[in-house]
XYZ file of C-alpha atoms in Angstrom:
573
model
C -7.048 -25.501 21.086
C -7.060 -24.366 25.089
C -6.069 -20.829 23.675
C -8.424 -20.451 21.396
C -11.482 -21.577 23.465
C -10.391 -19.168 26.403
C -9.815 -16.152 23.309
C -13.258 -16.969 21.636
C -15.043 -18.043 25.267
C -18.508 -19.529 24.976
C -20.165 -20.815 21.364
C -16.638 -21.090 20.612
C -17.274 -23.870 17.793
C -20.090 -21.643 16.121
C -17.323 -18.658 16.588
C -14.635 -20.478 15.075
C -16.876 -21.821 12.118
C -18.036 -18.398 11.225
C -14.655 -17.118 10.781
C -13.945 -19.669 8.748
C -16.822 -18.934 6.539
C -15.828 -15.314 6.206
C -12.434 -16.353 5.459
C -13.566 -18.522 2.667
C -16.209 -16.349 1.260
C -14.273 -13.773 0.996
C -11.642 -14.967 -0.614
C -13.841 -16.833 -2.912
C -15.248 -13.799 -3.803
C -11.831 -11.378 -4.050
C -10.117 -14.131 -6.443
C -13.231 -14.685 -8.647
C -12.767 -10.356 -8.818
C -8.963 -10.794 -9.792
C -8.308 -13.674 -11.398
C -8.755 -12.611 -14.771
C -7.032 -9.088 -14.683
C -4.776 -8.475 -16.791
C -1.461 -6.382 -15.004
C -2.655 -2.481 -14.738
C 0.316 -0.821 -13.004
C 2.163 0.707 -16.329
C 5.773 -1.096 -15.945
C 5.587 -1.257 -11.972
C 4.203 -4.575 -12.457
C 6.937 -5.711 -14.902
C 10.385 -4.507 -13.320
C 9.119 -6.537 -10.150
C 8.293 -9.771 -12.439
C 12.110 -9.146 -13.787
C 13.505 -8.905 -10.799
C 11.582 -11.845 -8.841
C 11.498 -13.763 -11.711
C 14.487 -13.633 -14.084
C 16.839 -11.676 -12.015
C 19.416 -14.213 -10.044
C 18.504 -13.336 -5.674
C 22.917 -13.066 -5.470
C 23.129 -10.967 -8.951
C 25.118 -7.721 -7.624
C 24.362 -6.028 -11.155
C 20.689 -6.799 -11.306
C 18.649 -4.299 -14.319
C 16.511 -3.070 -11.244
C 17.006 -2.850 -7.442
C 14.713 -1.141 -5.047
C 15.272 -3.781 -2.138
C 12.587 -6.014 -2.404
C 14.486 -8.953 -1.409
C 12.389 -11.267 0.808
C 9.279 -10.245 -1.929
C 11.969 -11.533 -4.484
C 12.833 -14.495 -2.573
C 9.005 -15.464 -1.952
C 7.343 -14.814 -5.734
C 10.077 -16.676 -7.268
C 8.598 -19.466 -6.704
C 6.070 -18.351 -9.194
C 8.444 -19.938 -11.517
C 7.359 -23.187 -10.685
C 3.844 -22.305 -12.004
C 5.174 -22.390 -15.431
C 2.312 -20.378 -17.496
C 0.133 -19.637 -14.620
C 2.859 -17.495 -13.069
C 0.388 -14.865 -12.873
C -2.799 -16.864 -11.645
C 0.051 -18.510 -8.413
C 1.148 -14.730 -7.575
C -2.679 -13.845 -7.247
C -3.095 -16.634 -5.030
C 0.320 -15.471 -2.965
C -1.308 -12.056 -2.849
C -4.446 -13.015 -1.438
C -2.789 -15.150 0.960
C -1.041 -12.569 2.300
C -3.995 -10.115 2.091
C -6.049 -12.245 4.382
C -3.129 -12.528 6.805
C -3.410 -8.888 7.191
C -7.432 -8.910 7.752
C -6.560 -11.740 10.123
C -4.305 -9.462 12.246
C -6.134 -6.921 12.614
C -9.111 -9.570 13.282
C -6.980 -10.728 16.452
C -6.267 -7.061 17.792
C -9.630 -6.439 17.417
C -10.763 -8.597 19.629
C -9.313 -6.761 22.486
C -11.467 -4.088 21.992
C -14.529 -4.991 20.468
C -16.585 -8.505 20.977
C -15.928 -11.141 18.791
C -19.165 -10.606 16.022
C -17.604 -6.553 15.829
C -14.561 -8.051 15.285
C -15.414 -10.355 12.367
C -17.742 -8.105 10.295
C -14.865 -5.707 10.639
C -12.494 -8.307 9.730
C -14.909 -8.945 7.120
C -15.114 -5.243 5.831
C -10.905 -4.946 5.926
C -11.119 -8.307 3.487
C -13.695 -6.783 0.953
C -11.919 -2.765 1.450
C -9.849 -1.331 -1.550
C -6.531 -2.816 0.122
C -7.543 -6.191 -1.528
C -7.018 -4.451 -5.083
C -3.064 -5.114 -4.800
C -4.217 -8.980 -4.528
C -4.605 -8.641 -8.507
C -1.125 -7.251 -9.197
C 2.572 -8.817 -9.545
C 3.607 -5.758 -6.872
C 5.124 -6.400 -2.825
C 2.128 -4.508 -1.150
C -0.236 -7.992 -0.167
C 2.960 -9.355 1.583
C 4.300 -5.546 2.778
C 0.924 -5.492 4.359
C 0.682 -8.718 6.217
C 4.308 -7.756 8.100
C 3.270 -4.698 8.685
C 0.037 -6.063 10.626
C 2.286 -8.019 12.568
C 4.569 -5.362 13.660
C 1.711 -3.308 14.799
C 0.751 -6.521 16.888
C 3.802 -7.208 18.050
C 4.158 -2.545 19.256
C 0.999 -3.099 21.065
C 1.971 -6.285 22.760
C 4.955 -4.993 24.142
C 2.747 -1.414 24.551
C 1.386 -3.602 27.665
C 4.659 -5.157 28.308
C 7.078 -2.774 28.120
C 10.558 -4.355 28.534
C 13.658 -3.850 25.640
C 13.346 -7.591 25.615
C 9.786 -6.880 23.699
C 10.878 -4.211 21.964
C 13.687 -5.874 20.041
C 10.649 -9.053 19.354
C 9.113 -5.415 17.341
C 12.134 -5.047 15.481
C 12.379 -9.174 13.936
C 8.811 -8.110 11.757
C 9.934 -4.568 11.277
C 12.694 -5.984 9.694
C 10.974 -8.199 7.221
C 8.921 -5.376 6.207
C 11.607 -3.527 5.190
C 12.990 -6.618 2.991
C 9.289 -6.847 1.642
C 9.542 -2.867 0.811
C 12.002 0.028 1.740
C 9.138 2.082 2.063
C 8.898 0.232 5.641
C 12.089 2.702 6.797
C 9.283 5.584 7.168
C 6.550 3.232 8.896
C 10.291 2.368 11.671
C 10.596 6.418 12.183
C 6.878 6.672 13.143
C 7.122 3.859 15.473
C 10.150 5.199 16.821
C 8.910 8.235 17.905
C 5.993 6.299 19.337
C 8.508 4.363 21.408
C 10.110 7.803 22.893
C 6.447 9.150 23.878
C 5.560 5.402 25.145
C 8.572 5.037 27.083
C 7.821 8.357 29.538
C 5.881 5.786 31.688
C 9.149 4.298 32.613
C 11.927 6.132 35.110
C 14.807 6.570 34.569
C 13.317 8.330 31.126
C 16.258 8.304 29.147
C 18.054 5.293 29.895
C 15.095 3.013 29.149
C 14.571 5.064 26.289
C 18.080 4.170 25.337
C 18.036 0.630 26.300
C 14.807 -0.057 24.109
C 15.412 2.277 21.074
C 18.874 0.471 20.993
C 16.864 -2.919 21.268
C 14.970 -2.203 18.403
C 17.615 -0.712 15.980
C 19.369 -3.580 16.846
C 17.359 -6.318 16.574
C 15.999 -4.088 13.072
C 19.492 -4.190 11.654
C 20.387 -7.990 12.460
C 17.291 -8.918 10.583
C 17.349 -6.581 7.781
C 20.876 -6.856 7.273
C 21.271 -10.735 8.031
C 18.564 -11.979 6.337
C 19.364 -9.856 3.628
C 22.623 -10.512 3.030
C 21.761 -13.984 2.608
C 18.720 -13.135 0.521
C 20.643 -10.822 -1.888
C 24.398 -10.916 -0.945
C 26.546 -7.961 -0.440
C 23.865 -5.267 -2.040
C 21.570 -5.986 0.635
C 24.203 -4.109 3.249
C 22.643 -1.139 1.821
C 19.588 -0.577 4.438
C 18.021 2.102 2.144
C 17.790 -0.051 -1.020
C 17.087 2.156 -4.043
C 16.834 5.542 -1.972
C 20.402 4.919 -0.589
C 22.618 7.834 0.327
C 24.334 7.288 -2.929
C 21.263 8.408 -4.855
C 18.502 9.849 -3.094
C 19.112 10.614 0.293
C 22.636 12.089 -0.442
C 21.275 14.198 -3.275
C 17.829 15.349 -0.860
C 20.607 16.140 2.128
C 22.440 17.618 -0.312
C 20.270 19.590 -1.264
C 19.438 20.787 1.830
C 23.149 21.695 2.991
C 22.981 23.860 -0.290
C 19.662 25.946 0.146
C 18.344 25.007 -3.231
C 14.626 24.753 -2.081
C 12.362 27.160 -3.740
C 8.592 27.859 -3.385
C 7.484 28.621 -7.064
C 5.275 26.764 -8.104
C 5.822 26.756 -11.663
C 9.011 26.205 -11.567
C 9.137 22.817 -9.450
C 9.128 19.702 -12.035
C 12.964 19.444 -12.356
C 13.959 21.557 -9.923
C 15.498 19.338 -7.778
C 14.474 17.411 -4.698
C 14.656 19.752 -2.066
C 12.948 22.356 -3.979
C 10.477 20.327 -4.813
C 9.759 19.109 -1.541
C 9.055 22.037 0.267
C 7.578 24.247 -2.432
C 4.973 21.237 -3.095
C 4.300 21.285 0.116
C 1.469 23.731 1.196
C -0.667 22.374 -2.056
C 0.356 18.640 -1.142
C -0.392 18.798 2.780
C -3.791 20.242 1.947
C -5.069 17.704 -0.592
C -4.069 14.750 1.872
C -5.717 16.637 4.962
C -9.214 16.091 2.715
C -8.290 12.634 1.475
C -7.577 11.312 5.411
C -10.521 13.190 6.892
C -12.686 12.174 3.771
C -12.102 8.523 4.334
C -11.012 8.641 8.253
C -12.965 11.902 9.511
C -14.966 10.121 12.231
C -11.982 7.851 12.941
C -9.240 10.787 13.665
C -11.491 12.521 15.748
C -11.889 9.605 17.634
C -8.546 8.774 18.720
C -7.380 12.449 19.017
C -10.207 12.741 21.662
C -8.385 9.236 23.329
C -5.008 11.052 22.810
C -6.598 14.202 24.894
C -8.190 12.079 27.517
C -5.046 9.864 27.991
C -3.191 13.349 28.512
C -5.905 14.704 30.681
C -6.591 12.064 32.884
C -3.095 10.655 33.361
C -4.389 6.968 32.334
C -3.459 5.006 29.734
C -4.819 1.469 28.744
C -4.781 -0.329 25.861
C -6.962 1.589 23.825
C -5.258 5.123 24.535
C -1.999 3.344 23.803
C -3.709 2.314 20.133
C -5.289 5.248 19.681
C -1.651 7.526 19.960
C 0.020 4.995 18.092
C -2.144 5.462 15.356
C -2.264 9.122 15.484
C 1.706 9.241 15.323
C 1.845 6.849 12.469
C -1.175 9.019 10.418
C 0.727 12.161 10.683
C 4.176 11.103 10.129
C 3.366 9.082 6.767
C 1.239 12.219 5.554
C 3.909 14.223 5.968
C 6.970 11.897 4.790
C 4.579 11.104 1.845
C 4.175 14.502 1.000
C 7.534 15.306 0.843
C 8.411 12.219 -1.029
C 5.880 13.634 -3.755
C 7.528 16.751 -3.410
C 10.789 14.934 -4.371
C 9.685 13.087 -7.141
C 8.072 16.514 -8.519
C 11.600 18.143 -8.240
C 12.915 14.960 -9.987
C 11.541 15.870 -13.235
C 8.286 13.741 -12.387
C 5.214 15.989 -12.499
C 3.078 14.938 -9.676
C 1.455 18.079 -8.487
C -2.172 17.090 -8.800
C -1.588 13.429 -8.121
C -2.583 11.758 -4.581
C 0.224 8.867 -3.494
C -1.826 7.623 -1.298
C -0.966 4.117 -1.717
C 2.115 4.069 0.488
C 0.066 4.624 3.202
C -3.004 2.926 2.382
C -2.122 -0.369 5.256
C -3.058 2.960 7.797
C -7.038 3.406 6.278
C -8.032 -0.213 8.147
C -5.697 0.376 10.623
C -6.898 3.925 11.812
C -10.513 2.702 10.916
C -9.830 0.255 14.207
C -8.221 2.424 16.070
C -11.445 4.767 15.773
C -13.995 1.741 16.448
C -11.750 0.569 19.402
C -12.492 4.335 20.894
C -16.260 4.344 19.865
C -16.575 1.047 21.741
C -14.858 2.385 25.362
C -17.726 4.270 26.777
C -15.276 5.314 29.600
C -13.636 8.274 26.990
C -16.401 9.350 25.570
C -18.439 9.951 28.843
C -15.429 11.573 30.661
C -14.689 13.908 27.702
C -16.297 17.612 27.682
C -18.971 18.476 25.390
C -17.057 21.838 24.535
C -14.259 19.488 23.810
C -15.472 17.088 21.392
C -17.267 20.415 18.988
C -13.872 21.644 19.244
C -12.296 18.276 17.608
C -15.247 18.012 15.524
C -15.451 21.387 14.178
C -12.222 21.144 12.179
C -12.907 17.957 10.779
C -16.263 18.733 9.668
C -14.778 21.592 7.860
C -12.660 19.509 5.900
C -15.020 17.019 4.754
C -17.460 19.799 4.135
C -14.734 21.156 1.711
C -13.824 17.293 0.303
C -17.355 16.175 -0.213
C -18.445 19.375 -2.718
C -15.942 19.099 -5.511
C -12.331 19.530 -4.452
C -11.801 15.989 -5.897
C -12.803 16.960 -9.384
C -9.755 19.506 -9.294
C -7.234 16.075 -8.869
C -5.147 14.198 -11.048
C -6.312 10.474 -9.692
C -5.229 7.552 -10.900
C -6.121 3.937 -9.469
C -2.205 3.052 -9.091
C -1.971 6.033 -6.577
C -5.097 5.849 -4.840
C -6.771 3.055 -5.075
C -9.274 4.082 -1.503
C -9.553 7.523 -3.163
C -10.534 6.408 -6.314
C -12.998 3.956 -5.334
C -14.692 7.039 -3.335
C -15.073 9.556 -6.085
C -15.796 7.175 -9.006
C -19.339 6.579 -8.275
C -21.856 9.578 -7.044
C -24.263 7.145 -5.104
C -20.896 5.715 -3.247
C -19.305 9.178 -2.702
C -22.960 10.617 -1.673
C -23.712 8.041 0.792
C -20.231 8.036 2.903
C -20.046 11.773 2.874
C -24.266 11.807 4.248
C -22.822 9.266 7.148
C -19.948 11.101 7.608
C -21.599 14.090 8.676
C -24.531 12.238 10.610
C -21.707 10.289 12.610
C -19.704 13.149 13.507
C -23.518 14.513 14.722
C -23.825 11.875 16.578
C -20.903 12.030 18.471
C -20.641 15.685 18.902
C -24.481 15.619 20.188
C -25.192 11.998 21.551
C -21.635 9.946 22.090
C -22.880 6.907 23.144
C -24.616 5.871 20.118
C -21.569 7.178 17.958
C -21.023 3.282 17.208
C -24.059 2.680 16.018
C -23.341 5.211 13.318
C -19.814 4.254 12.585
C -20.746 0.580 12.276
C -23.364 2.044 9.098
C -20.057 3.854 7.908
C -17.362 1.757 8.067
C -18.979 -1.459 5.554
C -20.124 1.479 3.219
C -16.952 3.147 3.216
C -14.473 0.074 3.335
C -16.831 -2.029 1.241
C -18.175 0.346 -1.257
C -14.920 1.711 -1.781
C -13.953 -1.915 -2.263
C -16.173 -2.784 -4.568
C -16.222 0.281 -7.131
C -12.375 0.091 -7.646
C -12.249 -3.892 -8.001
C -15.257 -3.075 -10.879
C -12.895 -0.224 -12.194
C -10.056 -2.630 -12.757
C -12.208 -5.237 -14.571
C -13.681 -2.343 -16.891
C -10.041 -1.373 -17.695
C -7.862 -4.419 -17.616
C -10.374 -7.466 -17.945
C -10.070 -7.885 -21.664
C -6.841 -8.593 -23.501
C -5.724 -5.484 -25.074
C -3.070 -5.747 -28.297
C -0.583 -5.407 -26.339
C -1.638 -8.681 -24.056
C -2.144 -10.624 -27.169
C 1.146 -9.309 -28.404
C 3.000 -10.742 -25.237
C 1.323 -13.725 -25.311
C 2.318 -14.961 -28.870
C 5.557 -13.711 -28.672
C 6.536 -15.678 -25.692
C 4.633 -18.943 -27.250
C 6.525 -18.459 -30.632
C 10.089 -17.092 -29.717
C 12.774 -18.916 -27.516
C 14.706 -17.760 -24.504
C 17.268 -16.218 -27.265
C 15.234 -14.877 -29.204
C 13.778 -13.189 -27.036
C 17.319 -11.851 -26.267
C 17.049 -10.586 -29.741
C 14.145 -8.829 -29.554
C 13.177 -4.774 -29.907
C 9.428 -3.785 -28.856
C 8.189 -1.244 -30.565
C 4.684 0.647 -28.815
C 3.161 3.783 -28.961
C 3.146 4.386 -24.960
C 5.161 2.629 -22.245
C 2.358 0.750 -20.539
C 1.729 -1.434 -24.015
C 5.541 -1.497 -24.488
C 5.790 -3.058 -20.469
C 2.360 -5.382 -20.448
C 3.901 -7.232 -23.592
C 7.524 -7.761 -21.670
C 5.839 -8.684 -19.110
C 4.349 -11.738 -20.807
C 7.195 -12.286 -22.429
C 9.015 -12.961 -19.221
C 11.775 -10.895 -20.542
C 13.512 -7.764 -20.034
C 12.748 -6.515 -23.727
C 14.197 -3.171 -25.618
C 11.623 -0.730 -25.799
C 11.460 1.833 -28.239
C 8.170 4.870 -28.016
C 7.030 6.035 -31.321
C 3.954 8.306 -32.437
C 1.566 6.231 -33.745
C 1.402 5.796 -38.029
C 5.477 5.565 -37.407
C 7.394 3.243 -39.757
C 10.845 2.528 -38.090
C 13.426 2.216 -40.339
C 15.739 -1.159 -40.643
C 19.128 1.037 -40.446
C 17.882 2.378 -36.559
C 17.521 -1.533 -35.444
C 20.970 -2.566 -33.285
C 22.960 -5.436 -34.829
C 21.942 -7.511 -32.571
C 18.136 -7.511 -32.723
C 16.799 -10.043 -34.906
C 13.309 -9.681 -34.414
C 10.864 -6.470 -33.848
C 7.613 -6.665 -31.910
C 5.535 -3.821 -33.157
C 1.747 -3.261 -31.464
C -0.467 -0.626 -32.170
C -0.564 0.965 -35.858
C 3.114 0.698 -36.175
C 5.375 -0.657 -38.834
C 8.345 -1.635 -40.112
C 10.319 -0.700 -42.721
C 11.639 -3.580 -43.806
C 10.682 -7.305 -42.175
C 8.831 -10.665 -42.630
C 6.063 -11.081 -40.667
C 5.769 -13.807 -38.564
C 3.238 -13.384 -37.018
C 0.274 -10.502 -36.602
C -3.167 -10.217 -35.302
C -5.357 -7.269 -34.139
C -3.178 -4.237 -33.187
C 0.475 -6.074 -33.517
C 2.899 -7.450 -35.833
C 5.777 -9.888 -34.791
C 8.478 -9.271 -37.547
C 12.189 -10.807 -38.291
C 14.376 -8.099 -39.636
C 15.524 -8.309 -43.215
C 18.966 -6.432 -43.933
């Protein structure tokens, strides 16, 4: 109770209640948005139910492994929820989303007073990141650790010691047992940790000492923990992208010179190929998402990064400011060449936008910005000349985002959930790219009120992003579709073994995957053009019973059951 008086200081019990309120009402409000969604994420959304929910943790065969062990471990105990799996791994989600807000609540605070820090703790719990709240998926809980590893970098940022650094590595670790993906967020921060660690003489053994520090104190946790999470497949750091798979076959690739530039000839063409001739296109399209979404943010903390340079000072927020910067550009890029990779996989996704693996970074850059905006000491000692100069290429960008680039994108909510909130709705996409431009006015003309403007920009851009793709879901996925019927009544009528017995038969993937998933079961799928009758000879000997939805039939059968758009059939031989 002492700590949080001294953190909160005077009015502390008016403070304290207010947070609570915001807590509460927006949560209230985010679950009342969710609740009732049906899953959305084609069969994303089911492989993670099978292997949280039906999949033993110690299984060394499992149907599906992408290291998600600690997620696995956690939403298990969905199963206790019986029926309401769904409804308890909403309430995880949100749970976890909050945490996140909360973090960046209590890092805000050392930049900002408190009532800046809670509307923008407010805006982060109403922004487009709350979307994953809705969906059986490890991002709520990949986001919370990965909150607290950015605490714990900037605590030991003003603490340096390789004590500290290791404390980074214990939540770096759960991240990546959470999600893989964290491996790419640990290369960002370890470059950080080289540039951070100039301060300190001798350079290189420090650097040493603490990069060693928090490897090792990485490994022991991701590796430990795992191994008891998972067993023996765990020992594999990479999870699904192990050098057995991907990363031999992209290093591969690269030893062998395979990479080409065409563009028409990328989709199949193999990783490395794909990666670098998707490239140029791919680099581009996420230069006008960030600077659509971030513009007034980046140039804020690249002016901290130049005065911290400049001036040969570095507190807190400069510290922030870099570590952000680093973090942007490194998941850009690693993101872009991931899509790259897929591309060359045999997955077209030239005109698609993964922004999602990096969407944790929009509320955490959007700080980083305010935290800047808020230290009048940068923006007084930094040059006119200078800031136009930062400006200019920014305002270029957003210039060339804001006036149809958008409209020549493949966007899809799954990939871009911040992106697709922006461009859905012309008075939302209108007003943030009129505020964009009048802040980045603002501060190239008259600094000091810069956070006036940015504190109009951030609630319309976090908010109204927030609130067009949450109303985008429910227009989608708030009614049952045939395929959600279909999954319900066959897991009410059919046992565990039956189930066992069972062929789906769909005319796309995503019905196909939304009625396994309320089935509970990893089901046999089977594609067909719609108006197909399967025949009885093309069912395996062991399938007893055939699950067709959509206009779909079979050739011979009893129907069990049926109701709009689906058919629940035992095969008759």
């Amino acid at each position: 109770m002492k700590q949080i008086k001294s953190r909160l200081g005077s009015r502390w019990q008016l403070k304290l209640g207010s947070l609570f309120a915001v807590l509460v009402g927006t949560s209230v409000w985010v679950f009342n948005q969710v609740k009732d969604i049906n899953p959305a994420i084609l069969q994303d959304e089911w492989i993670y139910l099978v292997t949280a929910r039906l999949t033993s943790p110690w299984d060394q065969n499992p149907p599906f492994d992408f290291g998600n062990y600690l997620f696995n471990f956690v939403y298990s105990s969905t199963n206790l929820c019986g029926e309401a799996f769904y409804t308890c791994a909403k309430v995880l989600n949100l749970a976890f989303i909050q945490g996140f807000a909360l973090t960046l609540f209590v890092i805000a605070l050392r930049f900002i007073p408190f009532w800046g820090a809670l509307a923008f703790y407010g805006t982060v719990a109403l922004s487009p990141t709350v979307v994953y709240s809705s969906m059986f998926l490890p991002e709520s809980m990949f986001f919370f650790f990965i909150g607290l590893t950015l605490l714990a970098i900037l605590r030991t940022a003003d603490h340096p010691s390789w004590q500290n650094w290791a404390w980074v590595g214990v939540p770096l670790g759960l991240t990546a047992l959470v999600k893989p993906h964290a491996l790419m967020a640990a290369m960002a921060i370890g470059i950080y940790l080289l540039i951070s660690t100039i301060e300190e003489k001798p350079y290189l053994k420090n650097a040493a000492l603490n990069a060693g520090a928090l490897l090792g104190s990485f490994l022991l946790v991701r590796v430990g923990l795992g191994f008891a999470l998972a067993g023996p497949k765990a020992l594999n750091v990479f999870g699904a992208y192990g050098a057995t798979g991907a990363v031999g076959e992209f290093v591969g690739g690269v030893a062998s010179g395979t990479a080409t530039s065409e563009a028409s000839s990328l989709v199949g063409a193999g990783p490395v190929a794909g990666a670098v001739g998707l490239f140029p296109t791919q680099i581009w399209t996420h230069s006008l998402v960030v600077s659509a979404l971030l513009g007034v943010a980046i140039v804020a903390i690249v002016l901290a990064a130049i005065n911290s340079f400049r001036t040969e000072v570095v507190r807190p927020v400069h510290r922030l400011a870099v570590l952000m910067l680093i973090w942007l550009i490194f998941m850009v890029i690693a993101i872009v060449l991931f899509t790259g990779w897929i591309t060359g996989g045999g997955d077209d996704h030239i005109t698609r936008v993964l922004e999602r693996y990096y969407d944790y970074l929009f509320p955490m850059v959007t700080l980083a910005g305010l935290a800047v905006l808020a230290d009048k000491q940068i923006l007084s000692e930094t040059k006119s000349w200078l800031r136009w100069i930062v400006i200019f290429p920014v305002f270029l960008l957003i210039s060339i985002a804001f006036t149809g680039y958008f409209s020549t994108l493949t966007i899809q909510i799954a990939d871009a959930p911040n992106l697709a909130g922006l461009v859905v709705d012309k008075l939302t996409i209108d007003s943030i790219a009129n505020l964009s431009f009048l802040t980045l006015l603002v501060l190239a003309f008259f600094p000091k009120f810069t956070i006036w403007a940015a504190a109009a920009l951030i609630p319309v851009t976090m908010i109204g992003t927030g609130y067009q793709i949450q109303d985008q879901y429910q227009g989608f996925r708030l009614e049952d579709s045939a395929a959600d019927k279909a999954g319900h009544l066959a897991a009410e009528e059919l046992t565990r073994e039956q189930k066992d017995q069972t062929l789906i038969l769909a005319e796309s993937r995503f019905d196909g995957r939304v009625a396994s998933f309320w089935m509970e079961h990893n089901t046999d799928l089977e594609i067909l053009n719609t108006g197909s009758v399967y025949p009885v000879d093309m069912v395996a000997a062991d399938i007893e019973y055939v699950l067709a939805i959509g206009n779909l039939t079979m050739e011979k059968g009893e129907v069990i059951s049926s109701g709009e758009g689906f058919t629940l059939y035992k095969i008759q031989r």
